[in-house]
């Protein structure tokens, strides 16, 4: 998979891509990351990427020219047409189902905004999948793009050491929360690992984990059990 991220802060984004699973997936050749600062396409001595809104009002608006030029240039860099993602609180809300959907794409292009928002013609000029990472307002799309990248890349077969891990965990196969985990020591400050987990009875353990998973989901996120 190829991931292009258009941002005014490529160094900040790059720092996150350079650690953990995201870095390992790149090293394994499962994904490549391409960062583009769309300020490089801004004209004039000040290279402004934003301007005051027509009609007045607070804040600044991301200009068309640098974004159109950057999107076009980045798209030309590879013949694979990208699935374009616009990070915005106005988008559909990201979740594990959307992550699975995006993980099927050969190429993602994500555009991160700043300031009050995008000139509306940026929306009109390209086909975007507008995505919000939650019902709150961030100061830019970068954290959203990184959240999406992380959730998607770990779903690429081979990205995680153990293939079972991504289907076992919360929101995995059944869409339930994860069961409790324990590791050594068997007793810590008076708190013990449940006997059953030490018993080696795999079928029983499996059953216990399913029950725990369901109970946790019922307690904490009953909305996930509906349907
Ligand atoms: N940009 C600002 N807020 C955002 C959000 N909640 N999701 C995605 N992009 C954003």
XYZ file of N, CA and C and ligand atoms in Angstrom:
691
model
N 0.842 -1.193 0.000
C 0.000 0.000 0.000
C 0.879 1.246 0.000
N 0.404 2.247 -0.761
C 1.110 3.530 -0.761
C 0.235 4.547 -0.031
N 0.830 5.295 0.887
C 0.083 6.330 1.610
C 0.749 7.679 1.367
N 0.006 8.601 0.765
C 0.475 9.974 0.574
C -0.224 10.858 1.595
N 0.537 11.686 2.293
C -0.066 12.609 3.257
C 0.346 14.033 2.894
N -0.650 14.871 2.629
C -0.410 16.281 2.325
C -0.642 17.081 3.598
N 0.408 17.756 4.041
C 0.352 18.416 5.350
C 1.282 19.617 5.380
N 1.020 20.549 6.281
C 1.938 21.684 6.481
C 3.013 21.313 7.506
N 2.878 20.143 8.129
C 3.835 19.723 9.152
C 4.391 18.321 8.902
N 5.098 18.153 7.781
C 5.593 16.814 7.446
C 6.560 16.232 8.478
N 7.354 17.073 9.121
C 8.321 16.525 10.100
C 7.594 15.885 11.277
N 6.538 16.564 11.736
C 5.783 16.028 12.874
C 5.152 14.681 12.500
N 4.597 14.609 11.300
C 3.957 13.372 10.853
C 5.009 12.270 10.701
N 6.134 12.647 10.109
C 7.201 11.686 9.860
C 7.727 11.054 11.142
N 7.778 11.855 12.209
C 8.291 11.347 13.480
C 7.463 10.149 13.955
N 6.157 10.242 13.787
C 5.284 9.146 14.241
C 5.415 7.922 13.327
N 5.566 8.170 12.024
C 5.683 7.056 11.073
C 6.986 6.278 11.263
N 7.932 6.908 11.962
C 9.243 6.296 12.132
C 9.385 5.412 13.349
N 8.272 5.074 14.014
C 8.338 4.240 15.226
C 7.365 3.067 15.161
N 7.717 2.015 15.868
C 6.793 0.892 16.111
C 6.327 0.181 14.851
N 5.060 -0.254 14.895
C 4.474 -1.044 13.806
C 4.524 -0.289 12.471
N 4.323 1.019 12.517
C 4.319 1.790 11.265
C 5.689 1.730 10.592
N 6.730 1.815 11.399
C 8.090 1.730 10.854
C 8.372 0.311 10.360
N 8.002 -0.682 11.156
C 8.284 -2.075 10.797
C 7.567 -2.456 9.499
N 6.316 -2.007 9.371
C 5.553 -2.314 8.145
C 6.249 -1.714 6.927
N 6.812 -0.539 7.095
C 7.543 0.071 5.973
C 8.815 -0.715 5.675
N 9.511 -1.100 6.729
C 10.751 -1.860 6.537
C 10.494 -3.213 5.865
N 9.317 -3.784 6.153
C 8.968 -5.065 5.518
C 8.495 -4.882 4.080
N 8.368 -3.633 3.647
C 7.924 -3.357 2.278
C 6.416 -3.482 2.096
N 5.651 -3.475 3.199
C 4.193 -3.624 3.107
C 3.521 -2.298 2.799
N 4.197 -1.212 3.133
C 3.603 0.116 2.951
C 4.723 1.105 2.668
N 4.401 2.165 1.899
C 5.375 3.255 1.760
C 4.650 4.549 2.088
N 5.351 5.458 2.754
C 4.763 6.741 3.166
C 5.411 7.846 2.350
N 4.595 8.760 1.857
C 5.106 9.882 1.055
C 4.475 11.161 1.586
N 5.311 12.015 2.147
C 4.796 13.242 2.743
C 5.040 14.404 1.800
N 4.035 15.274 1.725
C 4.165 16.434 0.840
C 3.694 17.669 1.593
N 4.563 18.668 1.662
C 4.150 19.933 2.256
C 3.531 20.777 1.150
N 2.222 21.041 1.235
C 1.596 21.786 0.131
C 1.980 23.261 0.146
N 2.693 23.691 1.175
C 3.246 25.055 1.141
C 4.280 25.194 0.011
N 4.909 24.081 -0.369
C 5.862 24.116 -1.481
C 5.209 24.605 -2.774
N 3.902 24.494 -2.852
C 3.191 24.902 -4.066
C 2.538 26.264 -3.916
N 2.803 26.947 -2.794
C 2.205 28.266 -2.584
C 3.038 29.315 -3.312
N 2.336 30.300 -3.843
C 3.014 31.341 -4.631
C 3.352 32.555 -3.750
N 4.210 33.413 -4.283
C 4.521 34.673 -3.598
C 5.626 34.529 -2.583
N 6.172 35.689 -2.155
C 7.300 35.637 -1.227
C 6.931 34.994 0.103
N 5.668 35.200 0.507
C 5.264 34.673 1.824
C 4.777 33.226 1.748
N 4.618 32.735 0.551
C 4.133 31.352 0.353
C 2.910 31.068 1.219
N 1.935 31.990 1.184
C 0.767 31.739 2.050
C -0.120 30.654 1.487
N -0.597 29.849 2.410
C -1.494 28.751 2.053
C -2.912 29.077 2.524
N -3.072 30.204 3.227
C -4.385 30.555 3.770
C -4.671 32.025 3.493
N -5.963 32.364 3.583
C -6.379 33.745 3.320
C -7.680 34.001 4.075
N -8.081 35.306 4.116
C -9.286 35.668 4.860
C -10.539 35.190 4.136
N -11.569 34.831 4.891
C -12.792 34.304 4.258
C -13.611 35.398 3.569
N -14.101 35.120 2.370
C -15.092 36.001 1.745
C -16.303 36.044 2.659
N -16.877 37.221 2.797
C -18.060 37.350 3.648
C -17.703 37.681 5.082
N -16.411 37.663 5.393
C -15.961 38.014 6.742
C -16.073 36.865 7.711
N -15.746 37.153 8.953
C -15.800 36.119 9.985
C -14.412 35.788 10.469
N -14.349 34.984 11.541
C -13.064 34.703 12.172
C -12.257 33.672 11.389
N -10.989 33.674 11.634
C -10.128 32.597 11.122
C -9.755 32.749 9.660
N -8.943 31.842 9.216
C -8.408 31.855 7.863
C -8.844 30.573 7.161
N -8.799 30.630 5.828
C -9.281 29.506 5.022
C -8.131 28.999 4.142
N -8.003 27.690 4.016
C -6.965 27.106 3.151
C -7.288 27.408 1.683
N -6.300 27.938 0.993
C -6.478 28.369 -0.397
C -6.504 27.195 -1.386
N -7.186 27.421 -2.496
C -7.278 26.383 -3.543
C -5.937 26.075 -4.209
N -5.232 27.137 -4.647
C -4.097 26.914 -5.563
C -3.063 25.927 -5.043
N -2.521 26.135 -3.820
C -1.476 25.199 -3.389
C -1.973 23.766 -3.222
N -3.225 23.624 -2.809
C -3.761 22.269 -2.598
C -3.990 21.564 -3.945
N -4.611 22.249 -4.894
C -4.830 21.634 -6.209
C -3.491 21.230 -6.837
N -2.514 22.141 -6.771
C -1.209 21.852 -7.390
C -0.536 20.666 -6.697
N -0.592 20.629 -5.369
C 0.062 19.540 -4.619
C -0.632 18.203 -4.888
N -1.963 18.192 -4.872
C -2.697 16.935 -5.116
C -2.340 16.412 -6.512
N -2.354 17.295 -7.489
C -2.056 16.862 -8.866
C -0.637 16.317 -8.978
N 0.305 17.004 -8.359
C 1.693 16.540 -8.459
C 1.876 15.187 -7.773
N 1.329 15.079 -6.575
C 1.466 13.829 -5.823
C 0.807 12.667 -6.571
N -0.341 12.929 -7.178
C -1.030 11.854 -7.901
C -0.217 11.367 -9.092
N 0.499 12.290 -9.717
C 1.313 11.924 -10.883
C 2.514 11.053 -10.509
N 2.897 11.094 -9.242
C 4.094 10.370 -8.809
C 3.939 8.853 -8.907
N 2.692 8.374 -9.072
C 2.454 6.926 -9.135
C 1.192 6.692 -9.968
N 1.212 5.691 -10.866
C 0.033 5.470 -11.723
C -1.201 4.955 -10.972
N -1.026 4.409 -9.765
C -2.180 3.899 -9.013
C -3.075 5.063 -8.570
N -4.347 5.067 -8.983
C -5.215 6.161 -8.535
C -5.481 6.043 -7.031
N -5.335 7.130 -6.276
C -5.516 7.023 -4.826
C -6.980 7.106 -4.401
N -7.260 6.513 -3.253
C -8.520 6.786 -2.565
C -8.235 8.038 -1.738
N -8.955 9.122 -2.027
C -8.632 10.417 -1.391
C -9.424 10.621 -0.106
N -8.702 10.924 0.956
C -9.330 11.143 2.269
C -9.091 12.583 2.702
N -10.167 13.279 3.010
C -10.076 14.643 3.517
C -10.380 14.599 5.023
N -9.428 15.026 5.827
C -9.615 15.012 7.278
C -10.409 16.242 7.694
N -11.583 16.013 8.244
C -12.451 17.121 8.635
C -13.467 16.647 9.663
N -13.795 17.524 10.638
C -14.838 17.125 11.592
C -16.206 16.959 10.922
N -16.324 17.394 9.667
C -17.606 17.247 8.952
C -17.757 15.884 8.289
N -16.718 15.041 8.363
C -16.754 13.770 7.644
C -17.510 12.667 8.369
N -17.586 11.501 7.731
C -18.164 10.319 8.404
C -17.176 9.924 9.505
N -17.711 9.352 10.576
C -16.868 9.100 11.742
C -16.074 7.793 11.566
N -14.781 7.901 11.769
C -13.869 6.768 11.614
C -14.111 5.715 12.692
N -14.066 4.451 12.288
C -14.124 3.353 13.257
C -13.432 2.136 12.627
N -13.477 1.006 13.318
C -12.747 -0.176 12.844
C -13.266 -0.669 11.493
N -14.575 -0.485 11.273
C -15.146 -0.923 9.994
C -14.569 -0.087 8.846
N -14.481 1.219 9.072
C -13.887 2.099 8.045
C -12.410 1.748 7.858
N -11.728 1.431 8.959
C -10.312 1.047 8.860
C -10.167 -0.184 7.971
N -11.041 -1.175 8.151
C -10.977 -2.399 7.327
C -11.220 -2.078 5.865
N -12.161 -1.161 5.648
C -12.472 -0.751 4.279
C -11.243 -0.088 3.628
N -10.610 0.827 4.340
C -9.456 1.550 3.780
C -8.246 0.630 3.604
N -8.172 -0.400 4.450
C -7.030 -1.325 4.371
C -7.035 -2.123 3.062
N -8.186 -2.137 2.375
C -8.287 -2.849 1.089
C -7.745 -2.027 -0.076
N -7.541 -0.738 0.132
C -7.153 0.149 -0.973
C -5.659 0.022 -1.257
N -5.290 0.086 -2.533
C -3.853 0.019 -2.847
C -3.135 1.326 -2.540
N -3.898 2.426 -2.501
C -3.259 3.725 -2.280
C -4.225 4.683 -1.593
N -3.735 5.356 -0.543
C -4.526 6.391 0.130
C -3.808 7.720 -0.025
N -4.574 8.771 -0.238
C -4.006 10.121 -0.242
C -4.803 10.912 0.790
N -4.119 11.387 1.830
C -4.839 12.105 2.886
C -4.435 13.569 2.901
N -5.434 14.428 2.960
C -5.182 15.871 2.996
C -5.531 16.412 4.386
N -4.515 17.008 5.024
C -4.693 17.545 6.374
C -4.862 19.057 6.313
N -5.956 19.552 6.848
C -6.197 20.996 6.874
C -5.669 21.621 8.151
N -5.713 22.923 8.183
C -5.397 23.727 9.372
C -6.363 24.889 9.325
N -6.290 25.782 10.272
C -7.112 27.001 10.267
C -8.600 26.660 10.310
N -9.457 27.592 9.836
C -10.907 27.403 9.936
C -11.422 26.278 9.053
N -10.723 26.029 7.947
C -11.216 24.988 7.052
C -10.711 25.194 5.644
N -11.247 24.392 4.720
C -10.824 24.420 3.328
C -11.745 25.325 2.514
N -11.188 25.979 1.510
C -12.018 26.625 0.493
C -12.916 25.512 -0.061
N -14.197 25.786 -0.142
C -15.170 24.755 -0.535
C -14.840 24.129 -1.892
N -14.132 24.886 -2.752
C -13.826 24.353 -4.089
C -12.814 23.217 -4.044
N -12.103 23.097 -2.918
C -11.205 21.932 -2.757
C -12.070 20.675 -2.645
N -13.194 20.815 -1.963
C -14.132 19.691 -1.867
C -14.711 19.335 -3.230
N -15.020 20.372 -3.978
C -15.667 20.146 -5.280
C -14.692 19.622 -6.341
N -13.426 19.980 -6.196
C -12.445 19.707 -7.250
C -11.993 18.267 -7.360
N -12.141 17.518 -6.294
C -11.693 16.118 -6.289
C -12.761 15.289 -5.585
N -12.771 13.985 -5.866
C -13.691 13.104 -5.133
C -13.014 12.737 -3.811
N -13.603 13.153 -2.688
C -13.019 12.874 -1.369
C -13.906 11.956 -0.555
N -13.270 11.141 0.230
C -13.954 10.434 1.307
C -13.663 11.310 2.524
N -14.639 12.095 2.966
C -14.412 13.009 4.091
C -14.545 12.223 5.394
N -13.493 12.269 6.203
C -13.483 11.476 7.427
C -13.139 12.331 8.639
N -13.900 12.108 9.725
C -13.634 12.722 11.027
C -13.165 11.605 11.954
N -12.208 11.887 12.835
C -11.807 10.812 13.753
C -12.614 10.861 15.051
N -13.544 11.790 15.178
C -14.390 11.822 16.360
C -15.048 13.179 16.488
N -16.048 13.254 17.368
C -16.825 14.486 17.501
C -16.149 15.484 18.417
N -15.033 16.003 17.957
C -14.307 17.072 18.633
C -13.502 17.777 17.550
N -13.089 18.999 17.846
C -12.374 19.762 16.822
C -10.890 19.824 17.165
N -10.071 19.350 16.245
C -8.616 19.407 16.393
C -8.094 20.644 15.678
N -6.856 21.007 15.962
C -6.316 22.186 15.271
C -5.781 21.855 13.886
N -5.854 20.613 13.497
C -5.432 20.250 12.153
C -5.727 18.789 11.901
N -5.567 18.390 10.653
C -5.899 17.013 10.288
C -4.799 15.994 10.537
N -3.602 16.467 10.947
C -2.447 15.552 11.052
C -2.693 14.392 12.016
N -3.229 14.708 13.187
C -3.462 13.616 14.147
C -4.485 12.639 13.578
N -5.455 13.147 12.857
C -6.439 12.281 12.211
C -5.790 11.366 11.184
N -4.926 11.947 10.355
C -4.256 11.143 9.325
C -3.401 10.057 9.974
N -2.787 10.391 11.105
C -1.943 9.400 11.791
C -2.788 8.322 12.460
N -3.914 8.719 13.007
C -4.827 7.730 13.604
C -5.274 6.742 12.523
N -5.676 7.262 11.389
C -6.132 6.405 10.290
C -4.988 5.523 9.797
N -3.812 6.125 9.608
C -2.660 5.348 9.130
C -2.363 4.194 10.082
N -2.348 4.492 11.366
C -2.034 3.453 12.352
C -3.063 2.325 12.312
N -4.335 2.700 12.357
C -5.396 1.685 12.387
C -5.414 0.852 11.107
N -5.082 1.468 9.981
C -5.121 0.770 8.688
C -3.891 -0.122 8.498
N -2.714 0.427 8.783
C -1.481 -0.317 8.492
C -1.404 -1.607 9.310
N -1.883 -1.553 10.548
C -1.806 -2.776 11.362
C -2.744 -3.876 10.847
N -3.654 -3.526 9.939
C -4.547 -4.534 9.350
C -3.950 -5.182 8.096
N -2.875 -4.618 7.576
C -2.258 -5.204 6.384
C -1.632 -6.539 6.785
N -1.988 -7.621 6.079
C -1.439 -8.926 6.455
C 0.091 -8.892 6.523
N 0.629 -9.351 7.644
C 2.080 -9.372 7.826
C 2.615 -8.208 8.648
N 1.786 -7.179 8.877
C 2.265 -5.995 9.612
C 2.494 -6.318 11.093
N 1.619 -7.147 11.659
C 1.788 -7.532 13.055
C 2.556 -8.841 13.093
N 3.334 -9.035 14.146
C 4.102 -10.266 14.255
C 3.206 -11.486 14.172
N 2.147 -11.458 14.966
C 1.268 -12.613 15.082
C -0.057 -12.300 14.392
N -0.362 -13.053 13.335
C -1.556 -12.750 12.534
C -2.850 -12.800 13.328
N -2.872 -13.581 14.416
C -4.093 -13.654 15.219
C -4.352 -12.330 15.926
N -3.293 -11.561 16.221
C -3.476 -10.411 17.107
C -4.536 -9.413 16.661
N -4.620 -9.104 15.358
C -5.549 -8.044 14.996
C -6.998 -8.511 14.995
N -7.249 -9.835 14.943
C -8.648 -10.272 14.989
C -9.077 -10.599 16.417
N -8.118 -10.866 17.308
C -8.405 -11.194 18.698
C -8.852 -9.982 19.496
N -8.265 -8.838 19.155
C -8.389 -7.691 20.038
C -9.745 -6.997 19.949
N -9.868 -5.926 20.722
C -11.112 -5.165 20.749
C -11.517 -4.754 19.344
N -12.803 -4.843 19.061
C -13.377 -4.529 17.754
C -12.919 -5.506 16.677
N -12.322 -6.609 17.095
C -11.902 -7.638 16.133
C -13.126 -8.312 15.546
N -13.021 -9.591 15.272
C -14.061 -10.353 14.592
C -15.477 -9.997 15.021
N -15.772 -10.164 16.333
C -17.147 -10.005 16.779
C -17.512 -8.544 17.030
N -16.521 -7.655 17.060
C -16.793 -6.251 17.367
C -16.961 -6.014 18.855
N -16.426 -6.939 19.677
C -16.510 -6.788 21.132
C -15.209 -6.239 21.692
N -15.256 -5.823 22.951
C -14.038 -5.365 23.629
C -13.199 -6.579 24.038
N -11.932 -6.324 24.259
C -11.016 -7.412 24.576
C -11.200 -7.975 25.987
N -10.882 -9.245 26.128
C -10.868 -9.904 27.444
C -9.629 -9.454 28.218
N -9.595 -9.665 29.567
C -8.422 -9.239 30.347
C -7.194 -10.108 30.043
N -6.046 -9.464 30.064
C -4.768 -10.155 29.823
C -3.946 -10.165 31.101
N -3.116 -11.178 31.233
C -2.164 -11.271 32.362
C -0.851 -11.803 31.852
N 0.244 -11.373 32.514
C 1.526 -12.008 32.268
C 2.211 -12.178 33.627
N 3.434 -12.708 33.663
C 4.115 -12.924 34.939
C 4.375 -11.606 35.671
N 4.422 -11.574 36.989
C 4.357 -12.712 37.892
C 2.914 -13.176 38.153
N 2.786 -14.372 38.672
C 1.467 -14.962 38.908
C 0.731 -14.237 40.048
N 1.503 -13.599 40.946
C 0.888 -12.771 41.986
C 1.658 -11.466 42.088
N 0.919 -10.342 42.086
C 1.553 -9.023 42.193
C 0.767 -8.184 43.190
N 1.460 -7.776 44.283
C 0.836 -6.973 45.348
C -0.518 -7.549 45.753
N -0.554 -8.844 45.914
C -1.757 -9.526 46.386
C -2.774 -9.850 45.296
N -2.555 -9.359 44.077
C -3.510 -9.616 42.983
C -3.024 -10.807 42.167
N -3.943 -11.795 42.024
C -3.536 -13.055 41.400
C -4.060 -13.208 39.976
N -3.325 -13.956 39.182
C -3.787 -14.355 37.845
C -4.852 -15.435 38.051
N -6.015 -15.330 37.373
C -7.048 -16.358 37.535
C -6.477 -17.769 37.304
N -6.887 -18.693 38.187
C -6.408 -20.078 38.139
C -6.571 -20.698 36.749
N -7.755 -20.497 36.184
C -8.077 -21.129 34.902
C -7.017 -20.848 33.825
N -6.486 -19.617 33.825
C -5.508 -19.243 32.778
C -4.191 -19.987 32.946
N -3.982 -20.532 34.153
C -2.738 -21.268 34.409
C -2.945 -22.765 34.215
N -4.193 -23.162 33.879
C -4.552 -24.583 33.899
C -4.149 -25.331 32.626
N -3.994 -24.600 31.516
C -3.692 -25.281 30.254
C -4.917 -25.875 29.577
N -6.119 -25.642 30.117
C -7.355 -26.137 29.478
C -7.795 -25.160 28.387
N -7.294 -25.389 27.187
C -7.474 -24.384 26.131
C -8.918 -24.075 25.793
N -9.749 -25.109 25.745
C -11.153 -24.881 25.395
C -11.848 -24.058 26.477
N -11.545 -24.374 27.745
C -12.123 -23.636 28.876
C -11.668 -22.177 28.864
N -10.390 -22.000 28.574
C -9.815 -20.645 28.534
C -10.483 -19.821 27.438
N -10.631 -20.464 26.319
C -11.295 -19.826 25.174
C -12.713 -19.363 25.564
N -13.434 -20.245 26.259
C -14.810 -19.959 26.670
C -14.828 -18.796 27.666
N -13.920 -18.838 28.643
C -13.813 -17.772 29.657
C -13.533 -16.418 28.996
N -12.633 -16.437 28.048
C -12.279 -15.183 27.365
C -13.473 -14.617 26.609
N -14.219 -15.505 25.954
C -15.411 -15.039 25.220
C -16.415 -14.408 26.169
N -16.621 -15.083 27.321
C -17.573 -14.558 28.309
C -17.123 -13.197 28.852
N -15.823 -13.107 29.185
C -15.271 -11.863 29.702
C -15.442 -10.731 28.694
N -15.176 -11.078 27.453
C -15.266 -10.128 26.363
C -16.692 -9.590 26.241
N -17.644 -10.511 26.287
C -19.042 -10.128 26.151
C -19.495 -9.299 27.343
N -19.089 -9.727 28.540
C -19.488 -9.036 29.775
C -18.927 -7.602 29.802
N -17.668 -7.477 29.416
C -17.019 -6.160 29.363
C -17.724 -5.238 28.385
N -18.077 -5.803 27.250
C -18.742 -5.010 26.218
C -20.106 -4.562 26.727
N -20.830 -5.487 27.410
C -22.154 -5.177 27.941
C -22.061 -4.057 28.984
N -21.026 -4.145 29.855
C -20.839 -3.140 30.907
C -20.436 -1.779 30.353
N -19.429 -1.805 29.467
C -18.801 -0.539 29.063
C -19.338 0.057 27.771
N -19.682 -0.817 26.827
C -20.112 -0.331 25.508
C -21.294 -1.143 24.997
N -22.443 -1.060 25.720
C -23.607 -1.845 25.278
C -24.023 -1.523 23.844
N -23.695 -0.321 23.382
C -24.046 0.057 22.000
C -23.419 -0.878 20.969
N -22.269 -1.488 21.331
C -21.600 -2.389 20.373
C -22.324 -3.723 20.226
N -23.140 -4.085 21.232
C -23.846 -5.366 21.178
C -25.150 -5.253 20.393
N -25.687 -4.039 20.274
C -26.943 -3.866 19.526
C -26.734 -4.351 18.107
N -27.493 -5.393 17.759
C -27.341 -5.935 16.415
C -26.051 -6.724 16.346
N -9.583 18.239 11.730
C -10.053 18.939 12.785
N -10.809 18.169 13.578
C -10.832 16.922 13.024
C -11.450 15.701 13.378
N -12.193 15.563 14.474
N -11.243 14.642 12.570
C -10.491 14.756 11.461
N -9.900 15.896 11.071
C -10.052 16.967 11.842
